[in-house]
Structure formats: C-alpha cells, structure tokens
Coordinates of C-alpha atoms in Angstrom, one line a residue:
M1 CA 9.7 63.9 -86.6
T2 CA 12.1 63.2 -84.0
S3 CA 14.5 60.5 -85.3
K4 CA 16.2 58.1 -82.3
S5 CA 19.5 56.3 -84.2
S6 CA 20.0 52.6 -84.3
F7 CA 23.3 53.2 -85.4
S8 CA 26.9 54.2 -83.8
Q9 CA 29.7 53.5 -84.3
S10 CA 33.7 54.6 -82.3
L11 CA 37.4 54.1 -82.6
E12 CA 40.2 52.6 -80.7
I13 CA 43.4 52.1 -81.3
I14 CA 45.1 48.6 -80.4
F15 CA 47.8 49.1 -77.5
P16 CA 50.6 47.1 -76.0
E17 CA 48.0 46.4 -73.0
H18 CA 45.1 45.2 -75.3
C19 CA 47.3 42.3 -76.6
N20 CA 48.0 38.6 -76.2
H21 CA 52.1 37.9 -75.9
Y22 CA 51.2 37.4 -80.2
G23 CA 51.5 41.0 -80.2
T24 CA 47.5 40.9 -81.7
L25 CA 44.5 42.1 -79.0
F26 CA 43.7 39.9 -77.4
G27 CA 40.3 38.4 -77.6
G28 CA 39.1 38.9 -74.5
Q29 CA 39.5 41.9 -74.8
A30 CA 37.8 42.3 -78.2
L31 CA 34.4 40.7 -76.6
Q32 CA 34.5 44.4 -73.9
L33 CA 35.2 46.3 -77.4
L34 CA 32.2 45.2 -78.8
S35 CA 30.2 43.8 -76.0
K36 CA 30.9 48.6 -74.9
T37 CA 29.8 49.2 -78.1
A38 CA 25.8 46.6 -78.4
F39 CA 26.0 49.0 -75.1
V40 CA 25.9 51.9 -76.5
V41 CA 23.4 51.6 -78.5
A42 CA 20.5 49.7 -77.5
T43 CA 21.4 52.7 -75.3
Q44 CA 20.8 55.3 -77.6
F45 CA 18.1 53.8 -79.1
A46 CA 16.0 52.9 -76.3
R47 CA 16.4 54.8 -74.2
K48 CA 16.5 53.3 -71.3
S49 CA 18.8 50.6 -69.3
V50 CA 19.2 48.1 -70.9
V51 CA 21.5 44.5 -69.4
M52 CA 22.9 42.4 -72.7
A53 CA 20.6 39.5 -72.4
A54 CA 23.0 37.3 -75.0
V55 CA 25.5 37.2 -77.7
N56 CA 25.1 35.0 -80.7
G57 CA 27.7 34.0 -83.1
V58 CA 31.0 35.3 -82.2
Q59 CA 33.7 36.2 -85.2
F60 CA 36.9 36.5 -84.1
L61 CA 38.0 37.0 -89.2
Q62 CA 41.6 37.8 -88.6
P63 CA 44.3 39.0 -85.7
I64 CA 44.7 42.7 -84.9
P65 CA 48.2 44.1 -84.4
Q66 CA 49.4 45.7 -81.9
G67 CA 49.0 50.1 -83.3
S68 CA 46.3 49.2 -85.2
T69 CA 43.4 51.5 -85.3
L70 CA 39.7 49.4 -84.9
H71 CA 37.1 51.1 -85.8
L72 CA 33.7 49.0 -84.4
R73 CA 30.3 49.6 -85.4
G74 CA 26.8 48.9 -84.4
W75 CA 23.9 48.8 -85.5
I76 CA 20.1 47.2 -84.5
T77 CA 18.9 44.2 -86.9
R78 CA 15.5 43.5 -84.9
L79 CA 13.4 45.2 -82.3
G80 CA 10.8 43.2 -79.8
A81 CA 9.0 44.4 -77.0
S82 CA 11.5 44.9 -74.2
S83 CA 13.7 43.9 -76.2
M84 CA 16.8 44.7 -79.8
T85 CA 19.3 42.4 -81.5
V86 CA 22.2 45.0 -82.5
C87 CA 24.9 43.6 -85.7
V88 CA 28.3 44.9 -84.7
H89 CA 31.5 44.6 -86.6
G90 CA 35.5 45.7 -86.3
L91 CA 37.1 46.6 -88.8
F92 CA 40.6 47.6 -88.2
N93 CA 43.5 48.8 -90.6
Q94 CA 47.2 50.9 -90.5
P95 CA 48.4 53.8 -91.5
A96 CA 48.1 53.7 -95.5
T97 CA 45.6 50.5 -95.6
A98 CA 42.5 50.2 -96.2
P99 CA 40.4 48.8 -93.2
E100 CA 39.1 45.2 -93.4
L101 CA 37.0 42.7 -90.9
A102 CA 37.8 41.4 -88.2
L103 CA 35.8 41.5 -85.6
K104 CA 31.6 40.6 -85.5
A105 CA 28.9 39.1 -83.5
L106 CA 25.1 39.3 -82.7
F107 CA 24.2 40.9 -79.4
E108 CA 20.5 40.5 -77.5
M109 CA 20.3 43.7 -75.8
V110 CA 16.8 44.3 -73.0
A111 CA 15.2 47.1 -71.9
V112 CA 15.2 47.9 -67.9
D113 CA 13.7 49.6 -65.0
A114 CA 14.9 50.4 -61.8
Q115 CA 14.2 47.2 -60.1
G116 CA 16.3 44.8 -63.9
K117 CA 12.7 43.7 -65.1
P118 CA 11.9 44.2 -68.8
E119 CA 10.8 47.6 -69.9
A120 CA 9.0 48.4 -73.1
I121 CA 10.8 49.6 -75.9
D122 CA 8.5 53.2 -77.1
P123 CA 9.1 51.9 -81.2
S124 CA 7.3 55.6 -82.3
F125 CA 10.3 56.6 -83.5
C126 CA 11.9 53.0 -85.0
D127 CA 13.9 54.1 -88.8
G128 CA 13.6 51.5 -90.5
V129 CA 14.5 48.8 -87.9
N130 CA 12.6 45.2 -88.3
T131 CA 10.2 45.2 -85.9
Q132 CA 8.5 42.1 -84.2

C-alpha cells in the first residue's frame, strides 16, 4: 500500500533582508515562511491544487536573530472532505546551540479544482491523520 506524506520540513537562513530594524526576523517574513510550509504540506498530501482559507493561532514566541537557521516543520492534523488543518512550527538555532521553538501557526487549507471550487481529497491513504 502506498502512503501519502503528511509531514514536511525545510531550512531557511535568516539574512539581513529578512530582518526588521532590531536585526530579527520581520513578522511578515515569518508569516510568509510559515504559509509556504503549510502550502507544501497540503499540496503533497492532497496531490491537488490548494488554497489557504484561514490562519489561526499565529504565535511569535521569541525573536529570531539574523544569521539563525530556521527549521520549519509542518504536518496535517485534521482532514475533512476537501479541507485540512496544517500545523507549522518554526525552530531556530545559531551555531553550537540547540533549536528553540519560536513560531507556531495553524493553517486551514482547501483542495480546489481548476475553477477554484472545493474538491474532495482522497482519504484512502491517510497515514494516521485525524479525519472527520
């Protein structure tokens, strides 16, 4: 049996152009990186085009300094007929330090057809995803 991936991770380096006047990751850039991760997770899982319907519970837990490595991890926590909830965490570290949780958000993503209308997700390969 084939299994669909409901998890994805990526790494980003925080460069000066991503930072605010305090030398830490700008909140708008953080949201962009979180939403990109949610999009990748949802697209890989649904194997369809997806759009973002909502973002909930965005938390900026601590500043992420320039030069840090940001580890973005996303996974599906709920699957509906055409929608899914994607949880994304951002952990950062600098050389010789352990990763620390800095960002959290929940994204509601919806699979859509060519006309942008909701389209059913095939649940036949759900690997431990909470379906409703």
